[in-house]
Amino acid sequence: MATPILVDTPADIAQPFLVDKRTKSSGHLLFEHVKLQPHTMPEMTFKDHAIAITLTGDVGVTWFSDGFTAQKQVSQPHDISIIPAGVSAQFEVKTCNEYYLLQLRPDVIARAISDVVDVHHFELVSGFNLQDPLIENLLGQVARAICTSDSLDQFYVDSLTNTLVVHLLKHYASRNLEVPEYENGLSKYQLRRAIGYIEFHLNQKIKLADIAQLLGMSQYYFCRLFRQSMGVSPYKYVTQQRVERAKTLLRQPQKMAISEIALECGFANQSALNKHFRNLTGTTPKTYQKEL
């Protein structure tokens, strides 16, 4: 039996059959939107946890659960595959294939939910032909962000990743994850520190992990407790505050270029500001400024 090839992503060894590939990385995860011609890949082992959804085409998957025993599946559109780090699999692309692939480093899980459970007692299990609306929706959100922006909002990605990690541990782990629930939200001191951090760093890249670390809790609990305290998710709150700062700058007598205001408020670009400004106010920054 040949030694499996250790890969970062399947597209790395499918270059001759690659039709198109879009890739985004945020440091702790890798997202790819890939289109491939029919071909057969050699047996490979992923360095990271991989979650894929087939968009078009049929793909035969042979995976090796214990390194020797082969199990065969066929992945069709809307089917989701979960391949944990270290598991070997071989892929036969039978027809032109398009898919989303999200890869998570194993340590991401530990950081996201470390104060909830000892993650060393939990392992993801392989799964193919899965139907999971939440995972499909999460991958779709990341894909839309990639198509509409040159830069992914780190806080947005962190929020999606956190939701995905908890979902995976609850439904696709070797043991069922029971998460304790708290209903009192953050303490006044914790909430004041979190909001103060956000306000101070509003024009910078804000990381969910940094705020959680500041409060001495996991990203999972910070998100839950913040929502209980404020009525909105941390990401939505940050977006609201950035739009409010943009409105303040738009009202200033000395006019700034809207592209400059976008950067000053922490948006990746003017397009991102326009999108969120319209979503929250019903109008564009330019129209808002004209109507003052």
Coordinates of C-alpha atoms in Angstrom, one line a residue:
M1 CA 0.0 0.0 0.0
A2 CA 1.5 3.4 -1.1
T3 CA 2.1 6.0 1.6
P4 CA -0.5 8.7 1.4
I5 CA 0.5 12.2 0.3
L6 CA 0.4 14.8 3.1
V7 CA -1.4 17.9 1.6
D8 CA -2.5 21.3 2.7
T9 CA -5.4 21.2 0.2
P10 CA -6.4 18.7 -2.6
A11 CA -6.1 21.5 -5.3
D12 CA -2.4 21.5 -4.6
I13 CA -2.0 18.2 -6.4
A14 CA -4.7 18.7 -9.0
Q15 CA -3.1 21.6 -10.9
P16 CA -3.3 19.9 -14.4
F17 CA -7.1 19.5 -13.9
L18 CA -7.8 22.9 -12.3
V19 CA -10.3 25.1 -14.1
D20 CA -10.6 27.8 -11.4
K21 CA -9.6 28.4 -7.8
R22 CA -10.3 31.2 -5.4
T23 CA -8.5 31.1 -2.1
K24 CA -8.8 33.1 1.1
S25 CA -6.8 32.6 4.3
S26 CA -7.4 34.3 7.7
G27 CA -4.5 32.8 9.6
H28 CA -6.3 30.0 11.3
L29 CA -8.4 28.8 8.4
L30 CA -8.3 28.3 4.7
F31 CA -11.2 28.7 2.3
E32 CA -11.2 27.6 -1.3
H33 CA -13.8 27.7 -4.1
V34 CA -12.5 25.2 -6.7
K35 CA -13.6 23.9 -10.1
L36 CA -12.0 20.8 -11.5
Q37 CA -12.0 18.6 -14.6
P38 CA -12.6 14.8 -14.2
H39 CA -9.5 13.0 -12.9
T40 CA -8.4 10.7 -10.1
M41 CA -6.3 11.9 -7.2
P42 CA -3.8 9.7 -5.3
E43 CA -4.5 8.8 -1.7
M44 CA -3.8 11.8 0.5
T45 CA -3.9 12.8 4.2
F46 CA -5.0 16.3 5.3
K47 CA -2.8 18.3 7.7
D48 CA -5.9 20.1 8.9
H49 CA -9.6 19.3 9.5
A50 CA -11.4 19.7 6.2
I51 CA -15.1 20.5 5.6
A52 CA -16.3 20.4 2.0
I53 CA -19.6 20.8 0.1
T54 CA -20.0 19.6 -3.4
L55 CA -21.7 22.2 -5.6
T56 CA -21.7 20.4 -9.0
G57 CA -20.6 17.0 -10.3
D58 CA -20.2 13.5 -8.8
V59 CA -17.1 12.6 -6.8
G60 CA -16.2 9.1 -5.7
V61 CA -14.5 9.1 -2.3
T62 CA -12.6 6.2 -0.8
W63 CA -11.5 6.9 2.8
F64 CA -9.4 4.8 5.1
S65 CA -10.8 5.0 8.6
D66 CA -8.0 3.1 10.3
G67 CA -5.3 3.4 7.7
F68 CA -6.2 0.1 6.1
T69 CA -10.0 -0.4 5.9
A70 CA -11.4 1.3 2.8
Q71 CA -14.9 2.6 2.7
K72 CA -16.4 4.0 -0.5
Q73 CA -18.9 6.8 -1.0
V74 CA -20.2 9.0 -3.8
S75 CA -20.5 12.7 -3.1
Q76 CA -23.2 14.6 -5.1
P77 CA -24.4 18.3 -5.1
H78 CA -25.2 19.6 -1.6
D79 CA -23.4 16.7 0.0
I80 CA -21.1 17.7 2.8
S81 CA -17.9 15.8 3.7
I82 CA -15.9 16.1 6.9
I83 CA -12.4 14.8 6.8
P84 CA -10.5 15.1 10.2
A85 CA -6.8 15.9 10.2
G86 CA -4.7 12.8 9.8
V87 CA -7.4 10.8 8.0
S88 CA -6.5 9.5 4.5
A89 CA -8.8 9.6 1.5
Q90 CA -8.7 9.2 -2.3
F91 CA -10.9 11.1 -4.7
E92 CA -12.2 10.2 -8.2
V93 CA -13.7 13.2 -9.9
K94 CA -16.1 11.5 -12.3
T95 CA -17.6 14.7 -13.9
C96 CA -16.6 18.3 -13.8
N97 CA -16.7 19.2 -10.2
E98 CA -17.1 22.4 -8.2
Y99 CA -16.9 22.6 -4.4
Y100 CA -16.2 24.8 -1.4
L101 CA -13.5 23.6 1.0
L102 CA -12.9 25.0 4.5
Q103 CA -9.9 23.9 6.4
L104 CA -9.4 24.4 10.2
R105 CA -6.2 23.9 12.1
P106 CA -6.8 21.6 15.0
D107 CA -5.7 24.2 17.6
V108 CA -8.6 26.5 16.4
I109 CA -11.0 24.1 18.2
A110 CA -9.1 24.3 21.4
R111 CA -9.0 28.1 21.4
A112 CA -12.7 28.5 20.5
I113 CA -14.1 26.3 23.3
S114 CA -11.3 25.6 25.7
D115 CA -13.2 26.6 28.9
V116 CA -16.2 24.4 27.9
V117 CA -14.5 21.1 27.5
D118 CA -11.2 19.3 27.4
V119 CA -10.8 19.0 23.6
H120 CA -8.3 16.3 23.9
H121 CA -11.1 14.0 24.8
F122 CA -13.0 14.8 21.6
E123 CA -12.1 13.9 18.1
L124 CA -13.9 14.7 14.9
V125 CA -15.2 11.7 13.0
S126 CA -15.2 11.3 9.2
G127 CA -18.5 11.8 7.4
F128 CA -19.7 11.8 3.8
N129 CA -23.0 12.4 2.1
L130 CA -24.1 14.6 5.0
Q131 CA -27.0 17.0 4.7
D132 CA -26.4 19.9 7.1
P133 CA -28.1 23.3 6.4
L134 CA -26.1 25.1 9.1
I135 CA -22.7 24.1 7.6
E136 CA -24.0 24.8 4.1
N137 CA -25.1 28.2 5.2
L138 CA -21.8 29.0 6.9
L139 CA -19.8 28.0 3.9
G140 CA -22.1 30.0 1.7
Q141 CA -21.6 33.1 3.8
V142 CA -17.8 32.9 3.6
A143 CA -18.1 32.4 -0.2
R144 CA -20.3 35.5 -0.6
A145 CA -17.8 37.5 1.5
I146 CA -15.0 36.4 -0.8
C147 CA -16.9 37.3 -3.9
T148 CA -17.8 40.8 -2.7
S149 CA -14.6 41.9 -1.0
D150 CA -10.9 41.8 -1.5
S151 CA -10.4 41.4 2.2
L152 CA -12.4 39.2 4.7
D153 CA -13.4 41.0 7.9
Q154 CA -11.4 39.1 10.5
F155 CA -14.1 39.5 13.2
Y156 CA -16.7 38.2 10.8
V157 CA -14.6 35.1 10.0
D158 CA -13.9 34.5 13.7
S159 CA -17.6 34.6 14.4
L160 CA -18.4 32.1 11.7
T161 CA -15.5 29.9 12.7
N162 CA -16.7 29.8 16.3
T163 CA -20.2 28.8 15.4
L164 CA -18.9 26.1 13.1
V165 CA -16.5 24.7 15.7
V166 CA -19.2 24.3 18.3
H167 CA -21.6 22.8 15.8
L168 CA -18.9 20.2 14.7
L169 CA -18.2 19.2 18.3
K170 CA -21.9 18.9 19.1
H171 CA -22.8 16.7 16.1
Y172 CA -19.6 15.2 14.5
A173 CA -17.3 14.3 17.4
S174 CA -16.4 11.0 18.9
R175 CA -18.3 12.0 22.1
N176 CA -21.5 14.1 22.4
L177 CA -20.6 17.6 23.6
E178 CA -22.8 18.9 26.4
V179 CA -22.3 22.7 26.7
P180 CA -23.3 24.4 30.0
E181 CA -25.6 27.3 29.6
Y182 CA -25.4 30.7 31.3
E183 CA -28.1 33.3 31.2
N184 CA -26.9 36.3 33.1
G185 CA -24.6 37.7 30.5
L186 CA -21.3 39.4 31.1
S187 CA -20.6 41.2 34.4
K188 CA -20.7 45.0 34.3
Y189 CA -16.9 45.1 34.5
Q190 CA -16.5 42.5 31.7
L191 CA -18.9 44.3 29.5
R192 CA -17.2 47.6 30.1
R193 CA -13.8 46.2 29.2
A194 CA -15.2 44.5 26.1
I195 CA -16.9 47.6 24.8
G196 CA -13.9 49.8 25.7
Y197 CA -11.6 47.5 23.7
I198 CA -13.9 47.6 20.7
E199 CA -14.2 51.4 20.8
F200 CA -10.5 51.8 21.1
H201 CA -9.7 49.4 18.2
L202 CA -12.7 50.3 16.0
N203 CA -10.5 51.5 13.1
Q204 CA -8.3 48.4 13.3
K205 CA -8.7 44.6 12.6
I206 CA -10.6 43.3 15.7
K207 CA -10.1 39.7 16.6
L208 CA -12.7 37.7 18.5
A209 CA -9.9 35.8 20.2
D210 CA -8.3 39.0 21.6
I211 CA -11.4 40.2 23.3
A212 CA -12.1 36.7 24.7
Q213 CA -8.6 36.5 26.0
L214 CA -8.9 39.9 27.6
L215 CA -11.9 38.7 29.6
G216 CA -10.3 35.3 30.4
M217 CA -12.9 33.2 28.6
S218 CA -13.3 31.2 25.4
Q219 CA -14.6 32.8 22.2
Y220 CA -17.8 30.6 22.5
Y221 CA -18.7 31.9 25.9
F222 CA -17.8 35.5 25.1
C223 CA -20.1 35.5 22.1
R224 CA -23.0 33.9 24.0
L225 CA -22.7 36.2 27.1
F226 CA -22.2 39.3 25.0
R227 CA -25.4 38.6 23.1
Q228 CA -27.2 38.1 26.3
S229 CA -26.0 41.4 27.7
M230 CA -26.3 43.5 24.5
G231 CA -29.1 41.8 22.5
V232 CA -26.9 41.4 19.5
S233 CA -23.8 39.4 18.5
P234 CA -20.3 40.9 19.0
Y235 CA -19.9 41.1 15.2
K236 CA -23.2 42.9 14.7
Y237 CA -22.3 45.3 17.5
V238 CA -18.9 46.1 16.0
T239 CA -20.6 46.7 12.6
Q240 CA -23.2 49.0 14.2
Q241 CA -20.5 51.0 16.0
R242 CA -18.4 51.4 12.8
V243 CA -21.5 52.7 11.0
E244 CA -22.2 55.1 13.8
R245 CA -18.6 56.4 13.6
A246 CA -19.0 56.8 9.8
K247 CA -22.2 58.8 10.4
T248 CA -20.2 61.1 12.8
L249 CA -17.5 61.6 10.2
L250 CA -19.9 62.3 7.4
R251 CA -21.5 65.0 9.5
Q252 CA -18.2 66.9 10.0
P253 CA -17.9 70.3 8.3
Q254 CA -14.5 69.4 6.8
K255 CA -15.5 66.7 4.4
M256 CA -13.5 63.5 4.2
A257 CA -13.5 61.2 1.2
I258 CA -15.9 58.3 1.8
S259 CA -13.0 55.9 1.0
E260 CA -11.0 57.5 3.8
I261 CA -14.0 57.3 6.2
A262 CA -14.3 53.6 5.4
L263 CA -10.7 52.9 6.5
E264 CA -11.0 55.2 9.5
C265 CA -14.0 53.2 10.7
G266 CA -12.3 49.8 10.3
F267 CA -14.0 48.7 7.1
A268 CA -11.9 46.9 4.5
N269 CA -12.8 49.3 1.7
Q270 CA -15.5 51.7 0.6
S271 CA -17.6 48.9 -0.8
A272 CA -17.8 47.2 2.6
L273 CA -18.8 50.5 4.2
N274 CA -21.5 51.1 1.6
K275 CA -23.0 47.6 2.1
H276 CA -23.2 47.8 5.9
F277 CA -24.3 51.4 5.9
R278 CA -27.2 50.7 3.6
N279 CA -28.2 47.6 5.6
L280 CA -28.4 49.6 8.8
T281 CA -29.7 52.9 7.6
G282 CA -31.5 52.2 4.3
T283 CA -29.3 54.6 2.4
T284 CA -25.7 55.1 1.2
P285 CA -23.0 57.2 2.9
K286 CA -23.0 59.6 -0.1
T287 CA -26.8 60.1 0.0
Y288 CA -26.7 60.4 3.8
Q289 CA -24.0 63.2 3.5
K290 CA -26.0 65.1 0.8
E291 CA -29.1 65.1 2.9
L292 CA -27.5 66.7 6.0

